[in-house]
PDB file of C-alpha atoms in Angstrom:
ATOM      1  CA  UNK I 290    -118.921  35.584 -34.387  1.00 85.00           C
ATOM      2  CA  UNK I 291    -120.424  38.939 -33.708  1.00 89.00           C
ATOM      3  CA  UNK I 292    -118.173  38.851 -30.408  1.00 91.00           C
ATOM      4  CA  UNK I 293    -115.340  38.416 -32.112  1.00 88.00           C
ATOM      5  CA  UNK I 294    -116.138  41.498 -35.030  1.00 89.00           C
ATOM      6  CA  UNK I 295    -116.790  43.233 -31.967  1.00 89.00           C
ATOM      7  CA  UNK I 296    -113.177  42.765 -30.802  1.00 87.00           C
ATOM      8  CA  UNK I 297    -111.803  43.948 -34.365  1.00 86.00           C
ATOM      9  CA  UNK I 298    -110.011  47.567 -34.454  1.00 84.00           C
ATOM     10  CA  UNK I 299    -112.289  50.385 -35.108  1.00 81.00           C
ATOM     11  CA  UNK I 300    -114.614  50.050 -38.615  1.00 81.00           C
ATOM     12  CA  UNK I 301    -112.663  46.607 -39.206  1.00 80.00           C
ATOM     13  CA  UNK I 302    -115.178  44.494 -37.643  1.00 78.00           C
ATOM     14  CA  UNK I 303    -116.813  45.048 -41.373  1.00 82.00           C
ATOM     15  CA  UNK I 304    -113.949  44.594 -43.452  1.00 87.00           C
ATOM     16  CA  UNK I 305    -113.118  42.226 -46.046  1.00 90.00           C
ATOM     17  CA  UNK I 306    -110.556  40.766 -43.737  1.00 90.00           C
ATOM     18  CA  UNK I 307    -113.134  40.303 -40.746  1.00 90.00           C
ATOM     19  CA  UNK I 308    -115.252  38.633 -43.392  1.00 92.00           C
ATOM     20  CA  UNK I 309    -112.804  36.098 -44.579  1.00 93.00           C
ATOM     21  CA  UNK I 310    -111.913  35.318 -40.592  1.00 93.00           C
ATOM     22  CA  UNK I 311    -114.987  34.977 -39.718  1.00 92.00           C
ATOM     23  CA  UNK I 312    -115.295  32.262 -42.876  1.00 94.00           C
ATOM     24  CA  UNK I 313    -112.394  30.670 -41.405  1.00 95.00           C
ATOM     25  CA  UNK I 314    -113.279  30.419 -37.681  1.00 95.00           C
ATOM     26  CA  UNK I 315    -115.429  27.775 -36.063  1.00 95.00           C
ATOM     27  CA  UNK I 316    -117.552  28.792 -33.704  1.00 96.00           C
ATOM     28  CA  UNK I 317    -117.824  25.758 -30.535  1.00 96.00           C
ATOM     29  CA  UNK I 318    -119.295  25.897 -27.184  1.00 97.00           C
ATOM     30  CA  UNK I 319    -117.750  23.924 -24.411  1.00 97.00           C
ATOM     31  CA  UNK I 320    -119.570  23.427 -21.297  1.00 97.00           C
ATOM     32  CA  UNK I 321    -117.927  24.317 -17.751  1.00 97.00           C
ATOM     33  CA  UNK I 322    -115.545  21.946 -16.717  1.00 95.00           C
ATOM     34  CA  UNK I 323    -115.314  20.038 -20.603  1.00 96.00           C
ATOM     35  CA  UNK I 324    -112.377  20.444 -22.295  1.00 94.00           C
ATOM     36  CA  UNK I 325    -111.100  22.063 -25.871  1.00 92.00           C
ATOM     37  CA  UNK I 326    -107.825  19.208 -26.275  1.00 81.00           C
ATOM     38  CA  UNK I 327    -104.922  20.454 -28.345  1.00 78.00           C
ATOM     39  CA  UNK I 328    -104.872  19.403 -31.959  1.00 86.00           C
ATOM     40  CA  UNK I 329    -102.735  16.557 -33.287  1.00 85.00           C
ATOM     41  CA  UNK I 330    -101.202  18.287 -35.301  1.00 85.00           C
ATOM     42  CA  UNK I 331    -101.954  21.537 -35.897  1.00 89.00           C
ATOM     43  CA  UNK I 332    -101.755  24.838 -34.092  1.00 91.00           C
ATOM     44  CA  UNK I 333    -104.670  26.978 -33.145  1.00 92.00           C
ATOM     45  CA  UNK I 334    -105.585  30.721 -32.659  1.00 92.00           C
ATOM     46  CA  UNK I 335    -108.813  30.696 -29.843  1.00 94.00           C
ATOM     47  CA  UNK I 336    -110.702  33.893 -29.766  1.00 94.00           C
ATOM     48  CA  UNK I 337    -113.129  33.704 -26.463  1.00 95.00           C
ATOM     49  CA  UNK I 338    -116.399  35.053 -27.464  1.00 96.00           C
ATOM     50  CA  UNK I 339    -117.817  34.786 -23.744  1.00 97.00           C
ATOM     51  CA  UNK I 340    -117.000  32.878 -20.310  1.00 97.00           C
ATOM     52  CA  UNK I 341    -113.268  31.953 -18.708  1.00 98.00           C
ATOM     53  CA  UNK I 342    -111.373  29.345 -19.297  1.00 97.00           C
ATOM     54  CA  UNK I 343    -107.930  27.899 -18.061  1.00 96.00           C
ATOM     55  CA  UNK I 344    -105.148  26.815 -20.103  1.00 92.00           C
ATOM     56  CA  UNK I 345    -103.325  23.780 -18.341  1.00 91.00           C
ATOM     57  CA  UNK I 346    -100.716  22.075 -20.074  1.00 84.00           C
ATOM     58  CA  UNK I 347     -98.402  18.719 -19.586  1.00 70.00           C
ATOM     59  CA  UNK I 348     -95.574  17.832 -21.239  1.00 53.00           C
ATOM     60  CA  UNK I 349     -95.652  14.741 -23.634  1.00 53.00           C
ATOM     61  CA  UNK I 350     -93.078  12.713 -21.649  1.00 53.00           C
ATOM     62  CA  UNK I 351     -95.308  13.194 -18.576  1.00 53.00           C
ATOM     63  CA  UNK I 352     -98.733  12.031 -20.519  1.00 54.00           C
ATOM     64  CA  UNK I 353     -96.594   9.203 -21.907  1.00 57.00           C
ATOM     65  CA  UNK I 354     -94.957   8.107 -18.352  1.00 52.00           C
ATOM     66  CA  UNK I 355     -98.877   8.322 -16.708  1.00 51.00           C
ATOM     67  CA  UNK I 356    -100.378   6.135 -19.495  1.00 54.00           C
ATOM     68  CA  UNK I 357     -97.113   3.525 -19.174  1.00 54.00           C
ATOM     69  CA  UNK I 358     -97.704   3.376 -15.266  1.00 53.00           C
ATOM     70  CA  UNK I 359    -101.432   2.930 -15.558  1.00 52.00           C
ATOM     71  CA  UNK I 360    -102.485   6.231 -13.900  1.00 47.00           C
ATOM     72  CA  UNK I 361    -106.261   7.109 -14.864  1.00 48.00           C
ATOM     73  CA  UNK I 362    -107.241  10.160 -17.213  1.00 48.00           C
ATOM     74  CA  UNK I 363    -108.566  11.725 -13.976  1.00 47.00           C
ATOM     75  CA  UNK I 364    -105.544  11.643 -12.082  1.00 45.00           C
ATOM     76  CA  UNK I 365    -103.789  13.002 -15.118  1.00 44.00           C
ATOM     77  CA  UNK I 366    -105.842  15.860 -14.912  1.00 48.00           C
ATOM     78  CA  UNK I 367    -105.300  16.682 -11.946  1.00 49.00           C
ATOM     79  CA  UNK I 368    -101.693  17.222 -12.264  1.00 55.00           C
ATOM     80  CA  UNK I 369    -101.485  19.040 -14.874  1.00 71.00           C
ATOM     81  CA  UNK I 370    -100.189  22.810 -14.089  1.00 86.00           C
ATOM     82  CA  UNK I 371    -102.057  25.756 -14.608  1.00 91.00           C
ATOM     83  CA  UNK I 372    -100.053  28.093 -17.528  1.00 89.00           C
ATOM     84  CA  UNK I 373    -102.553  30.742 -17.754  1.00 91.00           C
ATOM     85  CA  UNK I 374    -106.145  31.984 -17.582  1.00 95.00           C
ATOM     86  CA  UNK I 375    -108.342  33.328 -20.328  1.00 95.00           C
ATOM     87  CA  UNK I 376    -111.436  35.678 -20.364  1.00 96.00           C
ATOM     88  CA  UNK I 377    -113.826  37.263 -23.117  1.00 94.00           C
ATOM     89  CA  UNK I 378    -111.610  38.932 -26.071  1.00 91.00           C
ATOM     90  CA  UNK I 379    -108.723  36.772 -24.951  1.00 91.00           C
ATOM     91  CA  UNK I 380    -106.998  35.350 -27.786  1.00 90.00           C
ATOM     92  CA  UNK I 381    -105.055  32.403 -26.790  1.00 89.00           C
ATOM     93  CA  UNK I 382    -102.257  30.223 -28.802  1.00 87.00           C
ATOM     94  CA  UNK I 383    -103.181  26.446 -28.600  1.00 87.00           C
ATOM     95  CA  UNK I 384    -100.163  24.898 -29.725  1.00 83.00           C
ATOM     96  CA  UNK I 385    -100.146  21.477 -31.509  1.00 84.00           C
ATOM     97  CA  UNK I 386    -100.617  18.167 -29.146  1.00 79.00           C
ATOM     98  CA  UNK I 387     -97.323  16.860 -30.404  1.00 71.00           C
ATOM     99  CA  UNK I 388     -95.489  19.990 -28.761  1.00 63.00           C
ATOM    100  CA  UNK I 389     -96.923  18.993 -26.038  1.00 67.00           C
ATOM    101  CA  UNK I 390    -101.065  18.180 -23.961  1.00 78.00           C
ATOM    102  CA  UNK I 391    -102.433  21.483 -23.990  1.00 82.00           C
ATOM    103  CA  UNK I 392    -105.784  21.988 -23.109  1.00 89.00           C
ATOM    104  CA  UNK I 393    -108.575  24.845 -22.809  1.00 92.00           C
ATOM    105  CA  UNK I 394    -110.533  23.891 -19.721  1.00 96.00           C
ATOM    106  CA  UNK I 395    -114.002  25.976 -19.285  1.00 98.00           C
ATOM    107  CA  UNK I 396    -114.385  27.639 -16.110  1.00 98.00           C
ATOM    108  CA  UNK I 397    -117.786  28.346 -16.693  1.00 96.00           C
ATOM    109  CA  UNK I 398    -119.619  28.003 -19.979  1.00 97.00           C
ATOM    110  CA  UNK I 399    -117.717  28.595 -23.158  1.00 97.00           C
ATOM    111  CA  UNK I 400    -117.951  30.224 -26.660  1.00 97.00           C
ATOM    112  CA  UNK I 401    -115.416  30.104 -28.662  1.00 97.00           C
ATOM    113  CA  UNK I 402    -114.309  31.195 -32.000  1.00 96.00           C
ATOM    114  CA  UNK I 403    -111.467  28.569 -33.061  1.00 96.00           C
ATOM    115  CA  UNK I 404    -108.644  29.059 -36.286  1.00 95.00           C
ATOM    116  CA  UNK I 405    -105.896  27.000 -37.462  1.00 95.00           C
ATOM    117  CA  UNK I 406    -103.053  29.300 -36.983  1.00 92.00           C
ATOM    118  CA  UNK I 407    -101.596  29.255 -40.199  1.00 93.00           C
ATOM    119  CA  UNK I 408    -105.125  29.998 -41.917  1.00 94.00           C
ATOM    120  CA  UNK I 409    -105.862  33.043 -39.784  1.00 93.00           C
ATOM    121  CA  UNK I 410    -101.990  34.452 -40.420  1.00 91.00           C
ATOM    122  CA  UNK I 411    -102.305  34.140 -43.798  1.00 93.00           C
ATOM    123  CA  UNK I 412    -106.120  36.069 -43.988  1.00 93.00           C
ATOM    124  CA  UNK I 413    -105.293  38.655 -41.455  1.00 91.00           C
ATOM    125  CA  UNK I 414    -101.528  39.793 -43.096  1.00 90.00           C
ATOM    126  CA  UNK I 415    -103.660  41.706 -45.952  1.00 90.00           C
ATOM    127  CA  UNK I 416    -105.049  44.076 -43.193  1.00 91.00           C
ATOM    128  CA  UNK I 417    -101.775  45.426 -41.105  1.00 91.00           C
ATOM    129  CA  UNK I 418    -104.488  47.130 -38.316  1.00 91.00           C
ATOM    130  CA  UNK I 419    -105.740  43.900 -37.982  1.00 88.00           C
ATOM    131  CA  UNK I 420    -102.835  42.083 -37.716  1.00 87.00           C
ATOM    132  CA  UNK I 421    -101.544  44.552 -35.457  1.00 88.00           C
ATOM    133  CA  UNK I 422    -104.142  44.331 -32.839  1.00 86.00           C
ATOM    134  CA  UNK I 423    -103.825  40.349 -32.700  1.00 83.00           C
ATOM    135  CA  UNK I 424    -100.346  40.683 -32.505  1.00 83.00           C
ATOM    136  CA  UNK I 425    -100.777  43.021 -29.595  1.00 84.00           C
ATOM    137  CA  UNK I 426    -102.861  41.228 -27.649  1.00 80.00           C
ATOM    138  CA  UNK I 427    -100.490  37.451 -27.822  1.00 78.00           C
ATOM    139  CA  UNK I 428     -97.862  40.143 -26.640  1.00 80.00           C
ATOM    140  CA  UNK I 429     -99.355  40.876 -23.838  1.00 80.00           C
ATOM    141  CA  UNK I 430    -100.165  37.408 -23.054  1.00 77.00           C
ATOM    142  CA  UNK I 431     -96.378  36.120 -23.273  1.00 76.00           C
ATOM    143  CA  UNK I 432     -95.382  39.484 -21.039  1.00 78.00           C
ATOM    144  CA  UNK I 433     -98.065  38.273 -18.081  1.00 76.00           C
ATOM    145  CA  UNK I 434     -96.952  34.775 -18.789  1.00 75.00           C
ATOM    146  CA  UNK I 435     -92.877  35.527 -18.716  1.00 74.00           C
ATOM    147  CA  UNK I 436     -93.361  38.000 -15.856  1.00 73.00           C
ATOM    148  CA  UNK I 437     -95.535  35.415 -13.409  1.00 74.00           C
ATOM    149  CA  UNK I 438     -92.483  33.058 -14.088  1.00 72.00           C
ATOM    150  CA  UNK I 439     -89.971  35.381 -12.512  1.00 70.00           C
ATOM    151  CA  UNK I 440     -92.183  36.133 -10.056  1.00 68.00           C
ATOM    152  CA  UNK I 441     -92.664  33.096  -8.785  1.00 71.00           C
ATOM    153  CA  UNK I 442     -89.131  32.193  -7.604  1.00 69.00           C
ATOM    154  CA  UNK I 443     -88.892  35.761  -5.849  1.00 76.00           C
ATOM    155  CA  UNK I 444     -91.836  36.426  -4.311  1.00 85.00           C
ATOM    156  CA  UNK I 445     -93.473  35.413  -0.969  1.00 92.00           C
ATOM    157  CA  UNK I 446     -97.035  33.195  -1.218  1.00 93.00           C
ATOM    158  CA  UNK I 447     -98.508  36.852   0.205  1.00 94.00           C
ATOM    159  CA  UNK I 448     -97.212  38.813  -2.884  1.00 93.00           C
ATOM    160  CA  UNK I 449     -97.808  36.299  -5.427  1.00 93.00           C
ATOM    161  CA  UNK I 450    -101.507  36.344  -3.767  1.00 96.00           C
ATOM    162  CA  UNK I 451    -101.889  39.710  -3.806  1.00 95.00           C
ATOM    163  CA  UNK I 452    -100.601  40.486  -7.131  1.00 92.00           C
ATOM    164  CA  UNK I 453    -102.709  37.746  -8.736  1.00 95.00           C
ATOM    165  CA  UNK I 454    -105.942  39.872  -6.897  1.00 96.00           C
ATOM    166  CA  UNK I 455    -104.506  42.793  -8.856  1.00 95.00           C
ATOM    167  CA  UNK I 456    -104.064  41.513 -12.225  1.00 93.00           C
ATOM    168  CA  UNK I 457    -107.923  39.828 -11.826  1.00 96.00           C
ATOM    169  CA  UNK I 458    -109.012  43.451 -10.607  1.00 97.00           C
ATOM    170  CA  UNK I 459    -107.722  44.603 -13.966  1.00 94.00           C
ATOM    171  CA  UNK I 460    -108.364  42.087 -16.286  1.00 93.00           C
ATOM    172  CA  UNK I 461    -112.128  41.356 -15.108  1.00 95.00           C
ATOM    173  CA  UNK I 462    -113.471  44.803 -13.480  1.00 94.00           C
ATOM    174  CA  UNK I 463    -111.124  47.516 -15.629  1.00 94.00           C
ATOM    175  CA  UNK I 464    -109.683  49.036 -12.358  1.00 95.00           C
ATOM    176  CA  UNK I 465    -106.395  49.828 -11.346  1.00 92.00           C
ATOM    177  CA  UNK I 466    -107.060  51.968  -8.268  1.00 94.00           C
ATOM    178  CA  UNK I 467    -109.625  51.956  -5.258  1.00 95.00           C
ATOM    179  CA  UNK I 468    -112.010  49.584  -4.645  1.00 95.00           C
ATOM    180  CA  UNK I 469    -113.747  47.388  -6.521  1.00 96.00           C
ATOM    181  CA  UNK I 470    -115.596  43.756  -6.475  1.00 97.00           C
ATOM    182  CA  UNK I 471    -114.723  41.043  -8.786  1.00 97.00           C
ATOM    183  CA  UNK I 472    -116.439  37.007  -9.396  1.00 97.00           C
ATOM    184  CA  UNK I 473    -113.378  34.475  -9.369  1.00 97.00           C
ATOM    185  CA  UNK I 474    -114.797  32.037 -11.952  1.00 97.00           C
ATOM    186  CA  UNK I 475    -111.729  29.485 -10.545  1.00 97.00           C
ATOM    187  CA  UNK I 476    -111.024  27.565  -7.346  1.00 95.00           C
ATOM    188  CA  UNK I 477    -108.822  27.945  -4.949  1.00 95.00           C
ATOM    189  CA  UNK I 478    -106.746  24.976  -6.307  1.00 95.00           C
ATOM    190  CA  UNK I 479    -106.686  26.465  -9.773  1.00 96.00           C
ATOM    191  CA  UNK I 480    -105.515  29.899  -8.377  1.00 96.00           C
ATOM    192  CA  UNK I 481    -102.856  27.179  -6.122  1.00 95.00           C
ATOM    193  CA  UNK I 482    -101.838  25.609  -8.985  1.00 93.00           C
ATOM    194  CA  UNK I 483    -101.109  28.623 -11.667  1.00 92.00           C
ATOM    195  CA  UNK I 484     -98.546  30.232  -8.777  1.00 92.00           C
ATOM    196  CA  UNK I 485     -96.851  27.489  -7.383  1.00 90.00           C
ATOM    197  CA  UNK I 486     -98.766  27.164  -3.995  1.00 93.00           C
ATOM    198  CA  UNK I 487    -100.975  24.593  -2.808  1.00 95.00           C
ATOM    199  CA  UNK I 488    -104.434  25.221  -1.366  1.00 95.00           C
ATOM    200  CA  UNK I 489    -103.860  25.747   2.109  1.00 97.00           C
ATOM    201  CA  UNK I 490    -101.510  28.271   1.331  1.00 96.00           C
ATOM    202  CA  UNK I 491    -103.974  30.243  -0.482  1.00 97.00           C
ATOM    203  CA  UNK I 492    -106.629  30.117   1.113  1.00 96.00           C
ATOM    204  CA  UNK I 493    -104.492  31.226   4.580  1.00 97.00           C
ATOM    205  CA  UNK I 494    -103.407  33.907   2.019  1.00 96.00           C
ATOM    206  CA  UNK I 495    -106.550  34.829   1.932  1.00 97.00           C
ATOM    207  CA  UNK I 496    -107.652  35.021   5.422  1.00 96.00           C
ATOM    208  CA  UNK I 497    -104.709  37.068   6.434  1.00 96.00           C
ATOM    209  CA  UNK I 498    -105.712  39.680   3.563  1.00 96.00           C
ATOM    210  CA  UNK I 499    -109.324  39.736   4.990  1.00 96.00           C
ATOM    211  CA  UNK I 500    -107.397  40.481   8.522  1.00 96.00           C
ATOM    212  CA  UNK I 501    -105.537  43.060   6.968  1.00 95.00           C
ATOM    213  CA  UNK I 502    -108.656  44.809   5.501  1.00 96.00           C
ATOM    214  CA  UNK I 503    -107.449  44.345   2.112  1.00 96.00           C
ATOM    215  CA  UNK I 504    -110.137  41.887   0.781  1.00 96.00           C
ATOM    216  CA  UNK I 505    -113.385  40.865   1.634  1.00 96.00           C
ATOM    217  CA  UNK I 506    -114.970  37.484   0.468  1.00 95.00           C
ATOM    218  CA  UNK I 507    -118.543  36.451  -0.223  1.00 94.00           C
ATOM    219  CA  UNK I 508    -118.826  32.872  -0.788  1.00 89.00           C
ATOM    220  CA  UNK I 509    -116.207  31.041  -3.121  1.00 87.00           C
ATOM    221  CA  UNK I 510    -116.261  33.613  -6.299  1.00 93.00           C
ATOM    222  CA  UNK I 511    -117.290  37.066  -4.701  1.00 96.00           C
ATOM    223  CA  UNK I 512    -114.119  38.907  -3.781  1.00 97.00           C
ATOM    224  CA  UNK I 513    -114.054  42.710  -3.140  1.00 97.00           C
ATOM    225  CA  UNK I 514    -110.958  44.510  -2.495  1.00 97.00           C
ATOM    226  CA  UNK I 515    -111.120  47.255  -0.841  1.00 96.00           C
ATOM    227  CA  UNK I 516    -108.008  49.238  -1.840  1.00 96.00           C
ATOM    228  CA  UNK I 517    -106.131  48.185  -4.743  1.00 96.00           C
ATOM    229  CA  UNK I 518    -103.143  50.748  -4.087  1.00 96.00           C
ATOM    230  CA  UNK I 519    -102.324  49.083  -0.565  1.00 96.00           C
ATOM    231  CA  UNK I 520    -103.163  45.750  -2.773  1.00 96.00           C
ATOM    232  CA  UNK I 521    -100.563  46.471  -4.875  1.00 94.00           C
ATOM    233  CA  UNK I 522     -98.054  47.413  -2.602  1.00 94.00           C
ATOM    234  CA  UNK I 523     -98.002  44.309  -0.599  1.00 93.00           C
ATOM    235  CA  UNK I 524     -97.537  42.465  -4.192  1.00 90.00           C
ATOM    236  CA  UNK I 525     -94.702  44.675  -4.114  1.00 84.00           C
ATOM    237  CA  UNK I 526     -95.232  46.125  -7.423  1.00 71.00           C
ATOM    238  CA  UNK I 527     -95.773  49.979  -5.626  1.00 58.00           C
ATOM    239  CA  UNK I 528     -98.352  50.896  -7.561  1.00 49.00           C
ATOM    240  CA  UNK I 529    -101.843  49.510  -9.502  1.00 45.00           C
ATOM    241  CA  UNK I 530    -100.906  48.441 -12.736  1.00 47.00           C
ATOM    242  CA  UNK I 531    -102.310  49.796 -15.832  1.00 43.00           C
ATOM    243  CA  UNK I 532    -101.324  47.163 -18.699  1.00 40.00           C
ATOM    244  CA  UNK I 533    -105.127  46.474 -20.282  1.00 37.00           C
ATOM    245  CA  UNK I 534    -104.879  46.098 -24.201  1.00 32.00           C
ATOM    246  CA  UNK I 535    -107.137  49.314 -25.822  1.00 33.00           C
ATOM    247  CA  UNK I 536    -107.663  49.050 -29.461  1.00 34.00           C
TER     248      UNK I 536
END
């Protein structure tokens, strides 16, 4: 809980409001590779106190077609596509299991602070600043969401590569220019699987940016890149971008 006071706008952390959130959220931890499942029927507001986790989602007429045709949880799982990813002081909407299987996957080890929707809507109107600065941040998730779906039908597996190097530079070191070294806490099948590619295509994505000079690798999680400018422009964006939420 202290993460998520933490994450409140200036001296609200020790408002009445924070108080009455922090009544209302449950605190759970989910191990790496467990699962949070979505609701039955209820939607949920997940604050993520610490680690990274992966929001993967199915339809219900897909879940229902794999359990008719006798396909195993596992391989279920495995199809599922890859909507988003989620770090600490993410806020992520968990919609209800009847709109659909949505599920919080841990990445690594998980804390989370977890509200039913409604509840935390109805606590947080009495404190606009608040309110504000939740509303900002699900805003900026839907604008990375909506603008990796255009991108995907108009960019080469190169720029949706490199552009996914830039928004991880941003979202996980802070920097938009240079160089800088950042821990991928997901495989190269996750990465595969949020932008439409499959793993051979990323990982040759990779090796050609290492031939470029562009990125260097250490191991599976250690990637440094070496000039985020240049990064940017073969993502075809032009320039670093500087979209990080600031209370």
């Amino acid at each position: 809980m202290a993460a998520f006071r933490d994450a409140m706008p200036g001296c609200h952390g020790a408002s009445r409001t924070a108080d009455r959130l922090c009544r209302a959220g449950e605190y759970r931890f989910i191990p790496k590779g467990e699962e949070l499942a979505a609701d039955p029927v209820g939607d949920r507001l997940v604050f993520v106190a610490s680690g990274a986790a992966k929001l993967v989602g199915q339809s219900a007429a897909a879940r229902n077609a794999s359990e008719a045709n006798g396909i195993d949880s596992e391989s279920v799982r495995s199809h599922n596509h890859v909507l988003a990813f989620h770090f600490a002081g993410d806020i992520v909407s968990v919609l209800r299991q009847s709109d659909g299987d949505f599920r919080l996957v841990a990445l690594n080890d998980l804390e989370l602070v977890i509200f039913a929707s409604d509840e935390f809507l109805d606590v947080a109107q009495d404190d606009p600043v608040i309110l504000r600065s939740v509303l900002a941040r699900s805003l900026q998730a839907l604008h990375r969401s909506r603008t990796k779906m255009m991108q995907l039908g108009h960019r080469s597996a190169r720029q949706r590569i490199a552009d996914f190097l830039v928004s991880m530079a941003e979202r996980l070191a802070g920097s938009t220019c240079g160089k800088c070294e950042v821990l991928l806490p997901m495989s190269r099948r996750d990465i595969g699987d949020s932008l439409g590619l499959t793993i051979e295509t990323v990982s040759r994505q990779f090796s050609e940016l290492r031939e470029a000079g562009l990125v260097e690798t250490e191991g599976r999680s250690i990637v440094r890149l070496t000039d985020l400018e240049k990064l940017a422009e073969e993502a075809g964006t032009g320039q670093a971008r500087n979209g990080t939420f600031k209370n």
